[in-house]
Structures are given as C-alpha cells and as structure tokens.
Coordinates of C-alpha atoms and ligand atoms in Angstrom, one line a residue:
X1 CA 111.6 81.0 108.0
X2 CA 110.1 84.5 108.1
X3 CA 107.9 86.2 105.5
X4 CA 109.4 87.5 102.4
X5 CA 107.9 90.8 101.9
X6 CA 109.0 93.0 98.4
X7 CA 111.5 96.1 99.7
X8 CA 112.0 99.2 97.8
X9 CA 116.0 99.0 98.5
X10 CA 116.7 102.3 95.7
X11 CA 115.1 105.1 94.2
X12 CA 115.8 106.8 90.8
X13 CA 114.1 108.7 88.7
X14 CA 115.1 111.1 85.3
X15 CA 113.0 114.3 83.8
X16 CA 114.4 116.2 80.9
X17 CA 116.1 119.5 80.7
X18 CA 112.8 121.5 78.7
X19 CA 111.0 123.1 81.1
X20 CA 107.7 124.4 79.7
X21 CA 106.1 126.6 82.1
X22 CA 102.1 128.2 82.0
X23 CA 103.7 131.2 80.4
X24 CA 104.9 129.9 77.8
X25 CA 101.5 128.0 77.2
X26 CA 99.7 131.0 77.3
X27 CA 101.1 131.7 74.0
X28 CA 100.5 128.8 72.8
X29 CA 97.0 128.2 73.9
X30 CA 93.7 130.1 75.1
X31 CA 94.7 129.9 79.0
X32 CA 96.4 132.0 81.6
X33 CA 99.0 130.9 84.3
X34 CA 96.2 131.5 87.0
X35 CA 93.8 129.3 85.7
X36 CA 96.1 126.5 85.5
X37 CA 97.7 127.1 88.5
X38 CA 93.9 127.2 90.2
X39 CA 92.2 124.6 88.9
X40 CA 95.5 121.9 88.8
X41 CA 98.2 123.0 90.7
X42 CA 100.6 122.5 87.7
X43 CA 103.6 125.6 87.0
X44 CA 105.5 123.8 84.7
X45 CA 106.3 120.4 83.1
X46 CA 109.2 118.9 81.4
X47 CA 109.3 118.0 77.8
X48 CA 111.9 115.0 76.3
X49 CA 113.1 116.9 72.8
X50 CA 115.0 115.4 70.0
X51 CA 114.9 113.4 67.4
X52 CA 114.7 109.8 67.8
X53 CA 114.3 109.9 71.7
X54 CA 111.1 108.0 73.3
X55 CA 110.0 106.4 76.9
X56 CA 112.9 104.0 77.1
X57 CA 115.3 107.3 76.8
X58 CA 113.7 108.7 79.8
X59 CA 113.5 105.3 81.6
X60 CA 117.2 104.2 81.4
X61 CA 119.0 107.3 83.3
X62 CA 116.1 106.4 85.9
X63 CA 117.2 103.1 86.3
X64 CA 120.8 103.7 85.7
X65 CA 121.1 106.2 88.4
X66 CA 119.3 103.8 90.8
X67 CA 121.9 100.9 90.4
X68 CA 124.5 103.4 91.1
X69 CA 123.2 104.0 94.1
X70 CA 122.7 101.0 95.4
X71 CA 126.1 100.0 93.9
X72 CA 124.8 97.3 91.6
X73 CA 126.1 96.2 88.0
X74 CA 122.5 96.1 85.5
X75 CA 124.0 92.8 85.2
X76 CA 122.3 91.9 88.3
X77 CA 118.7 92.7 87.4
X78 CA 116.6 89.4 86.9
X79 CA 113.7 91.3 86.0
X80 CA 112.8 94.7 84.7
X81 CA 108.7 95.6 84.5
X82 CA 108.2 99.1 82.8
X83 CA 104.5 100.8 83.4
X84 CA 103.8 102.9 80.7
X85 CA 100.8 104.4 78.4
X86 CA 103.7 105.6 75.7
X87 CA 105.7 102.8 74.7
X88 CA 108.4 103.2 72.3
X89 CA 106.6 101.3 70.1
X90 CA 103.9 98.7 69.9
X91 CA 106.2 96.1 69.9
X92 CA 108.0 94.6 71.8
X93 CA 107.8 96.3 75.0
X94 CA 109.9 99.4 76.3
X95 CA 111.2 96.8 79.5
X96 CA 113.0 95.4 76.9
X97 CA 114.6 98.4 75.1
X98 CA 115.4 99.9 78.4
X99 CA 117.3 96.6 79.5
X100 CA 119.4 96.7 76.1
X101 CA 120.1 100.5 76.5
X102 CA 121.5 99.8 80.0
X103 CA 123.1 96.4 79.3
X104 CA 120.7 94.1 81.7
X105 CA 121.4 91.0 79.5
X106 CA 120.4 88.7 82.3
X107 CA 116.4 90.4 83.0
X108 CA 113.3 89.3 81.2
X109 CA 111.3 92.4 81.0
X110 CA 107.3 93.1 80.3
X111 CA 105.3 96.4 80.2
X112 CA 102.5 97.1 81.7
X113 CA 99.4 98.9 80.6
X114 CA 97.5 100.7 83.4
X115 CA 97.6 104.3 82.4
X116 CA 98.1 106.5 85.9
X117 CA 97.9 103.5 88.0
X118 CA 100.4 101.9 85.7
X119 CA 103.1 101.9 88.4
X120 CA 101.4 100.9 91.1
X121 CA 99.8 97.6 89.0
X122 CA 103.8 96.9 88.4
X123 CA 105.0 97.6 91.9
X124 CA 102.4 95.4 92.9
X125 CA 103.2 92.6 90.1
X126 CA 107.0 92.9 90.8
X127 CA 107.0 92.6 94.6
X128 CA 105.1 89.1 93.8
X129 CA 107.8 87.8 92.1
X130 CA 110.1 88.7 95.1
X131 CA 108.0 87.5 97.5
X132 CA 107.8 84.0 95.4
X133 CA 111.2 84.0 96.8
X134 CA 112.7 83.1 93.1
X135 CA 113.5 86.6 92.4
X136 CA 116.5 88.8 94.6
X137 CA 116.3 91.8 92.1
X138 CA 113.6 93.4 90.5
X139 CA 113.3 96.8 88.9
X140 CA 110.2 98.9 88.2
X141 CA 110.4 101.7 85.8
X142 CA 107.4 103.8 85.6
X143 CA 108.0 106.4 82.0
X144 CA 106.3 108.3 80.0
X145 CA 106.5 110.8 77.1
X146 CA 103.5 111.9 77.5
X147 CA 104.4 115.0 74.6
X148 CA 104.0 112.1 72.5
X149 CA 100.5 111.7 72.8
X150 CA 99.6 115.6 73.7
X151 CA 98.1 117.7 71.5
X152 CA 99.5 121.4 72.1
X153 CA 96.2 123.1 70.4
X154 CA 94.0 121.3 72.7
X155 CA 94.2 123.6 75.8
X156 CA 91.9 121.1 78.0
X157 CA 94.8 118.4 77.8
X158 CA 98.0 119.8 76.6
X159 CA 99.0 122.1 80.1
X160 CA 98.1 119.0 82.3
X161 CA 100.7 116.2 81.1
X162 CA 104.8 116.3 81.2
X163 CA 107.4 113.3 80.4
X164 CA 109.4 111.7 83.4
X165 CA 110.2 108.7 84.9
X166 CA 111.1 107.2 88.5
X167 CA 112.6 103.6 88.8
X168 CA 112.7 101.5 92.0
X169 CA 114.5 98.3 93.0
X170 CA 112.9 95.6 94.8
X171 CA 114.7 93.1 96.7
X172 CA 113.6 90.6 99.2
X173 CA 113.1 91.2 102.9
X174 CA 112.2 89.2 106.0
X175 CA 112.3 92.0 109.0
X176 CA 109.0 93.7 107.9
X177 CA 109.9 96.1 105.3
X178 CA 108.3 96.9 101.7
X179 CA 104.9 95.9 100.4
X180 CA 102.6 95.0 103.1
X181 CA 99.0 95.4 101.4
X182 CA 97.4 96.6 98.1
X183 CA 94.1 97.0 96.6
X184 CA 94.2 97.4 92.4
X185 CA 90.7 97.8 90.6
X186 CA 89.6 99.0 87.3
X187 CA 86.5 100.0 85.2
X188 CA 86.8 99.3 81.6
X189 CA 83.5 101.2 81.1
X190 CA 85.2 104.4 82.1
X191 CA 87.1 104.4 78.7
X192 CA 85.2 106.5 77.0
X193 CA 86.4 109.4 79.1
X194 CA 89.8 109.2 78.8
X195 CA 91.8 107.2 75.4
X196 CA 93.5 107.3 72.4
X197 CA 90.8 107.3 70.1
X198 CA 93.1 105.6 66.8
X199 CA 96.3 103.4 66.5
X200 CA 95.2 100.2 67.9
X201 CA 93.3 97.4 66.4
X202 CA 90.3 98.8 66.8
X203 CA 91.4 101.8 63.9
X204 CA 94.4 101.3 62.6
X205 CA 96.6 104.6 61.6
X206 CA 96.0 105.9 58.2
X207 CA 95.7 109.3 56.8
X208 CA 92.3 110.0 58.3
X209 CA 93.1 108.9 61.5
X210 CA 96.3 111.1 61.6
X211 CA 93.9 114.4 60.2
X212 CA 91.3 113.6 63.0
X213 CA 94.1 114.2 65.4
X214 CA 92.8 111.2 66.8
X215 CA 96.2 110.0 68.0
X216 CA 96.5 112.4 70.7
X217 CA 95.1 111.9 74.1
X218 CA 91.2 112.5 74.6
X219 CA 89.9 113.7 78.2
X220 CA 86.3 114.4 79.2
X221 CA 87.9 116.0 82.5
X222 CA 85.1 116.8 84.6
X223 CA 83.3 113.3 84.9
X224 CA 86.7 112.1 85.0
X225 CA 88.0 114.3 88.0
X226 CA 84.6 113.1 89.9
X227 CA 85.1 109.1 89.3
X228 CA 89.3 110.4 90.7
X229 CA 88.1 111.8 93.7
X230 CA 85.7 109.5 94.8
X231 CA 87.7 106.2 93.8
X232 CA 91.1 107.5 95.0
X233 CA 89.7 108.8 98.3
X234 CA 87.6 105.1 99.1
X235 CA 90.2 103.1 98.5
X236 CA 93.1 104.8 100.4
X237 CA 90.4 104.7 102.8
X238 CA 89.9 101.2 102.6
X239 CA 93.5 100.6 103.4
X240 CA 93.8 102.0 106.0
X241 CA 90.4 100.9 107.5
X242 CA 91.5 97.1 106.5
X243 CA 95.1 97.5 108.2
X244 CA 93.3 98.5 111.3
X245 CA 95.7 102.2 110.9
X246 CA 94.0 105.4 111.4
X247 CA 95.3 109.0 109.2
X248 CA 97.9 109.2 112.5
X249 CA 100.5 106.3 111.6
X250 CA 100.9 107.1 108.0
X251 CA 104.0 109.2 107.8
X252 CA 103.4 109.6 104.0
X253 CA 100.9 110.1 101.6
X254 CA 102.5 109.3 98.0
X255 CA 99.3 110.4 95.3
X256 CA 99.2 110.1 91.8
X257 CA 100.1 114.1 90.4
X258 CA 98.0 114.4 88.4
X259 CA 95.3 117.8 89.8
X260 CA 96.2 119.0 93.3
X261 CA 92.3 119.2 94.2
X262 CA 92.1 115.4 93.9
X263 CA 94.9 115.3 95.8
X264 CA 94.0 117.3 98.9
X265 CA 90.7 115.2 98.9
X266 CA 91.9 112.1 99.3
X267 CA 94.5 113.5 101.8
X268 CA 91.8 114.6 104.0
X269 CA 89.3 111.4 103.3
X270 CA 92.4 109.7 104.9
X271 CA 92.7 112.6 107.7
X272 CA 96.2 112.9 106.9
X273 CA 97.2 116.4 107.1
X274 CA 99.6 118.9 104.2
X275 CA 102.7 117.8 105.8
X276 CA 102.8 114.6 105.5
X277 CA 101.5 114.6 101.4
X278 CA 103.9 114.4 98.7
X279 CA 103.6 116.5 96.1
X280 CA 105.3 117.9 92.9
X281 CA 102.6 118.6 90.3
X282 CA 103.5 121.9 90.6
X283 CA 107.7 121.8 88.7
X284 CA 106.1 118.1 86.3
X285 CA 103.1 118.0 85.7
X286 CA 100.9 114.8 85.3
X287 CA 103.6 112.2 84.1
X288 CA 101.4 109.6 84.0
X289 CA 103.6 106.5 85.5
X290 CA 106.2 108.5 86.7
X291 CA 104.0 110.4 89.1
X292 CA 104.7 108.1 92.5
X293 CA 108.2 106.8 91.5
X294 CA 109.0 110.7 90.9
X295 CA 107.6 111.9 94.4
X296 CA 109.5 108.3 96.2
X297 CA 112.7 110.4 94.3
X298 CA 112.0 113.8 95.2
X299 CA 111.1 112.8 99.2
X300 CA 113.6 110.3 99.5
X301 CA 115.7 112.4 101.9
X302 CA 112.8 113.3 104.0
X303 CA 111.9 108.7 104.4
X304 CA 113.2 107.2 107.6
X305 CA 112.9 103.1 108.5
X306 CA 109.6 102.1 109.5
X307 CA 107.6 105.1 108.0
X308 CA 104.5 104.0 106.8
X309 CA 103.3 105.1 102.7
X310 CA 100.1 105.2 101.3
X311 CA 100.6 104.8 97.7
X312 CA 97.5 106.0 95.6
X313 CA 96.4 106.0 92.2
X314 CA 93.7 106.8 89.4
X315 CA 93.8 106.7 85.6
X316 CA 92.3 105.8 82.4
X317 CA 91.3 102.5 82.0
X318 CA 89.4 103.4 84.6
X319 CA 92.1 102.0 87.0
X320 CA 93.1 102.5 90.4
X321 CA 94.2 101.1 93.6
X322 CA 96.6 101.3 96.3
X323 CA 99.8 100.4 98.4
X324 CA 100.8 100.7 102.0
X325 CA 104.3 100.1 101.9
X326 CA 107.1 100.2 104.9
X327 CA 109.9 101.9 104.1
X328 CA 113.1 99.6 104.6
X329 CA 116.0 102.5 105.1
Ligands
UT7_401 O1 96.0 110.9 85.5 C1 94.5 110.4 85.0 C2 93.9 111.2 85.5 N1 92.8 112.6 85.1 C3 92.9 113.0 86.0 O2 92.5 112.8 87.2 C4 92.7 114.5 85.8 C5 90.8 114.7 85.9 N2 90.1 116.2 85.7 C6 91.1 117.2 85.6 O3 91.7 117.7 86.6 C7 90.0 118.2 85.5 O4 88.7 118.1 85.2 C8 90.8 119.6 84.4 C9 92.0 120.0 85.1 C10 91.5 118.2 83.3 C11 89.3 120.5 84.3 O5 89.2 121.2 85.4 P1 88.1 121.4 85.2 O6 88.0 122.4 86.7 O7 87.0 120.1 85.3 O8 87.2 122.4 83.9 P2 86.2 122.0 83.1 O9 86.6 121.0 82.6 O10 84.9 122.1 83.5 O11 86.2 123.7 82.4 C12 85.5 124.4 82.9 C13 86.2 125.8 82.2 C14 85.2 125.5 80.7 O12 84.7 126.5 80.5 P3 83.3 126.8 80.5 O13 82.8 126.3 79.3 O14 82.9 127.6 81.7 O15 83.1 128.5 79.4 C15 86.5 125.2 79.8 O16 86.5 125.4 78.5 O17 87.5 126.0 81.8 C16 87.4 126.1 80.3 N3 88.7 125.7 80.5 C17 89.8 126.3 80.5 N4 90.5 127.5 80.6 C18 91.5 128.0 80.3 C19 89.2 124.2 80.0 N5 91.2 124.2 80.2 C20 91.5 125.6 80.1 C21 92.8 126.2 79.8 N6 92.7 127.1 80.4 N7 93.1 124.9 79.7

C-alpha cells in the first residue's frame, strides 16, 4: 500500500467586520500611516468587537465555512487542533469550545501554544494523526483575538496586530499530495524579547499586574526582527536544500505575516520572486496563528493541484519552522 500523507482538502477563514485603519491609529497614538506602511507593510487590521466574544468566535465560523465547502457535517470531524496564543480561557482548551459551538460532538480537541508558529506546529501534529492511518478527518484552526492582549496606548505593538482565524481540513492521501516535509524549531531563551509578563503561574493576575499593564504583549521589536529574518529564511532555505529543490520548484511561499521586510528577506534567500509570495499583511496585520491559513484562504482560487508550497513562520518563544506541502486540489 502506498504511503499515507495528510492533504489539505478544504480551507475556511473568518475576519471580523470592524476595520482599524492606520489613519484611526494616528488619532490614538503618536504614529503615522507612512511609518506603519514603510516599516511593516500594514494598512489596516480587523478587530473583534462585542461583549463576551473570544477567539472561539473567530475559529468557529472559519471551521464551519470549511465544512460547507467540503460538504461534510461537523459530526464527521475526529480531531480539532486549535493554534492560539489568546485562548478563550486558561482552561478548558479553545478547541473544545469551538467543537461545542459548531456541533463537532464526536471530535476530541486540544490547543497548541507556539505563538506565531502555532499553525505550523499544529499542521504538522495534525498530519501525524492522519499519517498513522487511524484518523480520516482532522481540522487545524489558527485563531487569535490579539486585540484582547494589546495595549492601544503602546505604539510599538498596537499598530502591528489584528484579529482573525483560518482553518484547514486534513484528509488521507495516497497519491503523493499533502504535507511532504517539515522542520520545526524553538529556543526558549528568546522569551525575554516577546512575551506577556503576567497572567501565568509565574505572576498570576493581581491589582498590581493590571495597574502595571502586564497583561499585554511586550515586544522588543529589533532583536525579534533580527532573529526572525535569520531563522525564517534559514529554515526555508534548509527545507528546499534537503529536498533538492530550488526557488524555481516553488509555486508559492506562504510566509507568516509579521512584517513585509521579513517576508521579503525570506523570499530573497529562497530565490522566489515577489509574484510567488502570498501577502495579505496590508489588510489584516499580524493575526499570529491566523496568518498562514488566512493566506491560503485568500489565495485558494489561484492554487493548482501539485503546486509546491513552502509555509514559513517565526514567533514568540522563540518558535519557528517551515513546511513543504504539495497542494491536493
Ligand atoms: O510575529 C511575531 C514575531 N514578531 C515579529 O516578527 C516582529 C519583528 N519586529 C518588527 O517587525 C519591527 O521591529 C517593528 C515593526 C516592531 C518595529 O520596527 P523597527 O524598524 O524595528 O523600529 P524600531 O523599534 O527600531 O524603532 C525605530 C523608531 C524608534 O524611534 P527612535 O528611537 O529612532 O527615535 C521608535 O520609537 O521608530 C519609533 N517607533 C515608531 N514610530 C512611529 C516605534 N513604533 C512606532 C510607531 N510609529 N508605531
């Protein structure tokens, strides 16, 4: 019997309606539309508004859209993995909440916390369940309500992030399509440059932590930028080399959308022209776990069966990685 690979057979996505433009941010902090566009490539981002709404309210519609496209009932989902840095609750897992909201009553689920690399970590994990032969329908959703942990008086972070979710369905394939290879890495010493100071077991929430604004994203941008440029490009070049591929073999680079300058550096290193780079940072900003599946969602109609896709990410942790995928439809 031929080897079982995990193929993406449907993509879903969801971004909230509310648009926060650079012009609007100019009224909130000391920044300019020109600075944001030239330093990051972002023009606007989406924000989830509404009392009592969380990350699961972004993930659930993305998964429902995927089910509709593929013509499956949520009851057919066996496993749902949610990549998120902004879970609905400390516990239970947001994956469980999404399953409840969409009626996936036969699925088990868990969250993966790997910041901006969360979707890649989850995609690789989900693909192993498929490759085992035991699971036939695995959903991987990357969802983040970043606005819930952003300080809108901190210009260093509030211009970057946005809310959104994307989801993919993984099914077994024996014709050589799907996840072909992956490299995942992490280095916990990078945590000092990008983290949330309080709200975990080291520093539980208290009046003092709230007063000190320690429940927001802290980022020392420049070192993160340097690590991101080097590591995302290195790992993307490595996956090409070890599979004897060059930039010419790549149909699409699907990079995490943190900063257009990091994306350009990765594409240059791989010898991939700008026409083959998926880009939607200008309209969604950095949606953390949502960026890569939202790119697939936006570009789905331009993809062809057999296309070689290189997915690449870098994020807090530090975490990073790349995945080689052969598009299946
Ligand atoms: O997705 C997870 C991983 N995260 C990343 O990959 C993010 C990596 N880092 C970055 O993308 C960039 O470092 C940022 C976009 C966050 C910042 O860009 P930068 O070119 O590294 O700027 P900087 O932090 O070196 O700051 C340059 C200047 C500073 O002013 P001075 O000291 O030169 O007077 C900042 O205070 O720009 C200032 N600045 C701003 N000015 C206007 C910082 N933020 C802003 C702002 N508007 N929003």
